[in-house]
Amino acid sequence: MDWQSWLIGIVGRALAFGTPLLWGTLGEIYAERAGVVNLGVEGMMVLGAFSAFAVAQSTGHPGLGILVAALVGGGAALIHAFLTVTLRANQYVSGLALTMFGLGLAGLLGRGWEGIPLKQPLPSVTVPGLSKIPLLGPMLFEDQSILTYIGLVLAVVLWLLLYRTRWGIVLRSVGESPATADALGVNVFLVRYLAVILGGVLAGVAGGYLSVEYRPSWTEGMTAGMGWIVIALTIFAGWDPLQAIWGSLFFGALYHLSYRLQAWLPPELLKLMPYAFAILVLAIAGLSGRRRGAPGALGVPYTRGEK
Amino acid sequence: MRRVGPFILERRRAPSRAVVIGVSVLAVLAALLIMAIIFAGYGVNPWHAYATIGKSTLGSRYGLMEILRRTIPLLLCGVGLVIAFRAQFWNIGAEGQLLAGAVAATGVALYSGIPGPWLLPAMFGAGFLAGAVWGIIPAFLKVKLRVNDVITTLMMNYIMIYIVDWLIHGPWKGPTMRGFAYTDIFPKAAWLPTLPLSRVHWPTLVIGVAAAILAALILNRTRLGYEIRVVGESEGAARYAGINFLRVSLAVMILSGGLAGLAGVGEVAGIHHRLLSPTQVSMGYGYTAIIVAWLARGSPGVAIVTSLFFGLIFAAGDVIKTVLRMPFQVTGVFNGLILFFLIGVEPLMYWRVRLLPKGERWTGKAGSSGS
């Protein structure tokens, strides 16, 4: 096998596997930018994955499955928002509860759907014209999911929104210093609700992508800790949507390599690679003193006008 | 103080013990109620479900023993997590630390050649050490490099799961196991004794109860315990008081990880007598122990009670699977629900609701607040 097909394979598959990571990370970045950590990404993703599969399988419309996954993810995030924003509960514990609940519920409901191949997966696209470019064409524009491209565009849009619009300033100020934002007339609670729900919607789509596109079937625990990689990526990306693209690609490549290198290393050891790298990458970020961009009020419930 | 209609809400500093217990029980009841709806949705009469579960767990000797068996790992991990949470160390890694203990115990049992009577103590020692090592890596990273402890402890779980998988498929795969992914059976000297006609490996249970008592003594009576509590209250205050943050974090995670490691030793030496698939060794004890510790609210003694309760939930999960023919995942749903309700009702504890005197009830603006 020559180096070109290797490179094409790795970049192409890194994009495909990086897609759910990208969607999830973009969502978590927005939630955390508003000051709310949501450790329930894994739970929201797995609920999205199951509901997308169930809807796609019974209606025959994979797109509808993705839509429902988004709604389910948003609904799950609403629980987290209510507990942490309104009731000011501990964000870590609420997120963990959401993950346990999501994994449990998806496993419970998904019993009868286990291991059936999806009749009608989301079709993959090959961009006409662009796919003819040597090397870059087959790498980036052949046999990719439409959700991969939407995800990349979304990253740019969310970046512009965050840094170039008034809305972005409002969102960042809520995560940085909610009291100041409140004094300036911003509805801190509303902004936090919306950001957390957006995070859930994107995590739901990420899960849906897995079950109706990447691996068109449903198996319990098919998210396999990706939700936690997303949390690590959020920090690694410095809460910046554009950086999230590179992070997701890197981890997408790691996941792909863990299959590709099986001729040389035991598969079980390769599978632990992404998780070990997640720790390594955060340690490096810590070593270089980069806690760049951590929102000032991250993880702190906001209490209005109480001393 | 805040007024809602004819009621007045007052903030209180520290809720009394009765309020804490009352509100916790309320949370559990609320979760049971939602579960009843889920049972009904599954076509199982909730009364029948709860009656069956009650009869098969609390109502028979075998059932009670099964509760105890499930309590053992939950107690050991839970006590460890109580210590960690007291220092505001978010150890979500008890699952991996438990498996690390199981791996170390297996290594000693199968490959050390330590003679008979010394084998089990050596296994427990190695298990504690392995769990502690798996726990102090995140502690170092947190203190030295400010890496988030939730993520590192969680990633360490996945890493250990795949290490166990690798061991049982590769280097430690038992030659006598005919293609199954198990290690060989431990020599008899590495088997823990059990209570008659049960799977309750009582030595581990004794260790668990001793650990709870010891942890309570450490937290309440020693200098280390004092430092743990100060660090937990406020990192800033701890630094101001000259407390060595690294030392405290390491001590906390050695204890927390080590205790989880002991739980892993108990599972392989007391029940399976070999190392096998990580989901069979643990079934999520390390994660459920988070709720055990959270419910115990910082008290290792209370963790004995809460771990018994979740031991009952696990035993109920078995009944749900075998008798009611529903998936075991029901317990996951229930655990998530309990946690939701526990943190959801938490604000209730800090408010006292009082009816206003008759004359003032309907005067003034409803919902107005004073201070």
Coordinates of C-alpha atoms in Angstrom, one line a residue, chain B residues 57-194:
Chain B
T57 CA -34.5 -9.8 47.8
L58 CA -35.5 -8.9 51.3
G59 CA -37.8 -11.8 51.7
S60 CA -35.4 -14.7 51.4
R61 CA -32.1 -15.7 52.8
Y62 CA -30.6 -16.0 49.4
G63 CA -31.9 -12.6 48.5
L64 CA -30.4 -11.0 51.6
M65 CA -27.1 -12.7 50.9
E66 CA -27.1 -11.3 47.3
I67 CA -27.7 -7.8 48.7
L68 CA -24.7 -8.3 51.0
R69 CA -22.5 -9.5 48.1
R70 CA -23.4 -6.5 46.0
T71 CA -22.8 -4.2 49.0
I72 CA -19.2 -5.2 49.5
P73 CA -17.6 -3.4 46.4
L74 CA -20.1 -0.5 46.7
L75 CA -19.0 0.0 50.4
L76 CA -15.3 0.0 49.7
C77 CA -15.5 2.2 46.7
G78 CA -18.1 4.4 48.4
V79 CA -16.0 5.0 51.5
G80 CA -13.1 5.9 49.3
L81 CA -15.2 8.4 47.3
V82 CA -16.5 10.0 50.5
I83 CA -12.9 10.8 51.4
A84 CA -12.2 12.2 47.9
F85 CA -15.3 14.2 47.7
R86 CA -14.6 15.7 51.2
A87 CA -11.4 17.2 49.7
Q88 CA -13.4 18.3 46.6
F89 CA -11.5 15.8 44.5
W90 CA -13.8 14.6 41.8
N91 CA -12.8 11.0 41.6
I92 CA -15.0 9.4 39.0
G93 CA -12.4 6.7 38.5
A94 CA -13.4 4.2 41.1
E95 CA -14.4 1.8 38.3
G96 CA -10.9 1.8 36.9
Q97 CA -9.2 1.7 40.3
L98 CA -11.3 -1.3 41.2
L99 CA -10.2 -3.1 38.0
A100 CA -6.6 -2.2 38.7
G101 CA -7.0 -4.0 42.0
A102 CA -8.5 -7.0 40.3
V103 CA -5.6 -7.1 37.8
A104 CA -2.9 -6.9 40.5
A105 CA -4.7 -9.6 42.6
T106 CA -4.8 -11.8 39.5
G107 CA -1.1 -11.3 38.8
V108 CA -0.2 -12.2 42.4
A109 CA -2.6 -15.2 42.5
L110 CA -1.4 -16.8 39.2
Y111 CA 2.2 -15.7 38.7
S112 CA 3.9 -14.8 42.0
G113 CA 4.5 -18.2 43.5
I114 CA 3.8 -16.9 47.0
P115 CA 3.0 -19.8 49.3
G116 CA -0.5 -20.6 50.6
P117 CA -1.3 -18.6 53.7
W118 CA 0.5 -15.5 52.5
L119 CA -1.2 -15.5 49.1
L120 CA -4.4 -13.7 50.0
P121 CA -2.8 -11.0 52.1
A122 CA -0.3 -10.4 49.3
M123 CA -3.2 -10.1 46.8
F124 CA -5.0 -7.5 49.0
G125 CA -1.7 -5.6 49.4
A126 CA -1.1 -5.6 45.7
G127 CA -4.7 -4.6 44.9
F128 CA -4.6 -1.7 47.3
L129 CA -1.3 -0.5 45.8
A130 CA -2.5 -0.8 42.2
G131 CA -5.7 1.1 42.9
A132 CA -3.7 3.7 44.7
V133 CA -1.3 4.1 41.8
W134 CA -4.2 4.4 39.4
G135 CA -5.6 7.1 41.6
I136 CA -2.5 9.2 42.2
I137 CA -1.8 9.8 38.5
P138 CA -4.9 12.1 38.2
A139 CA -3.9 13.6 41.6
F140 CA -0.5 14.6 40.3
L141 CA -1.9 15.9 37.1
K142 CA -4.5 18.0 39.0
V143 CA -2.1 19.6 41.4
K144 CA 1.0 20.0 39.2
L145 CA -0.6 20.8 35.9
R146 CA -4.1 21.8 36.8
V147 CA -5.7 19.1 34.6
N148 CA -9.4 18.6 35.4
D149 CA -9.8 15.6 37.7
V150 CA -13.2 14.5 36.4
I151 CA -11.7 13.9 32.9
T152 CA -8.5 12.2 33.9
T153 CA -10.1 9.8 36.4
L154 CA -12.7 8.9 33.8
M155 CA -10.2 8.4 31.0
M156 CA -8.2 6.2 33.4
N157 CA -11.3 4.0 33.6
Y158 CA -11.4 3.4 29.9
I159 CA -7.7 2.8 29.8
M160 CA -7.9 0.1 32.5
I161 CA -10.9 -1.5 30.9
Y162 CA -8.9 -2.0 27.7
I163 CA -5.9 -3.2 29.7
V164 CA -8.0 -5.9 31.3
D165 CA -9.4 -6.8 27.9
W166 CA -5.9 -7.1 26.5
L167 CA -4.7 -9.2 29.3
I168 CA -7.6 -11.7 29.1
H169 CA -7.3 -11.9 25.3
G170 CA -3.6 -11.9 25.1
P171 CA -0.8 -12.6 27.6
W172 CA -2.9 -13.8 30.5
K173 CA -5.4 -15.9 28.5
G174 CA -5.8 -19.1 30.3
P175 CA -4.4 -22.1 28.3
T176 CA -7.0 -24.4 30.0
M177 CA -9.9 -22.1 29.2
R178 CA -10.4 -23.4 25.6
G179 CA -10.6 -20.2 23.7
F180 CA -12.7 -18.2 26.2
A181 CA -11.3 -14.9 27.2
Y182 CA -10.6 -15.7 30.8
T183 CA -7.4 -16.3 32.8
D184 CA -6.9 -19.6 34.4
I185 CA -8.7 -20.4 37.6
F186 CA -6.9 -19.2 40.7
P187 CA -5.3 -21.8 43.0
K188 CA -7.5 -22.7 46.0
A189 CA -5.3 -20.7 48.3
A190 CA -6.3 -17.5 46.5
W191 CA -10.0 -18.1 47.1
L192 CA -11.7 -16.0 49.7
P193 CA -13.9 -18.0 52.1
T194 CA -17.7 -17.3 51.8

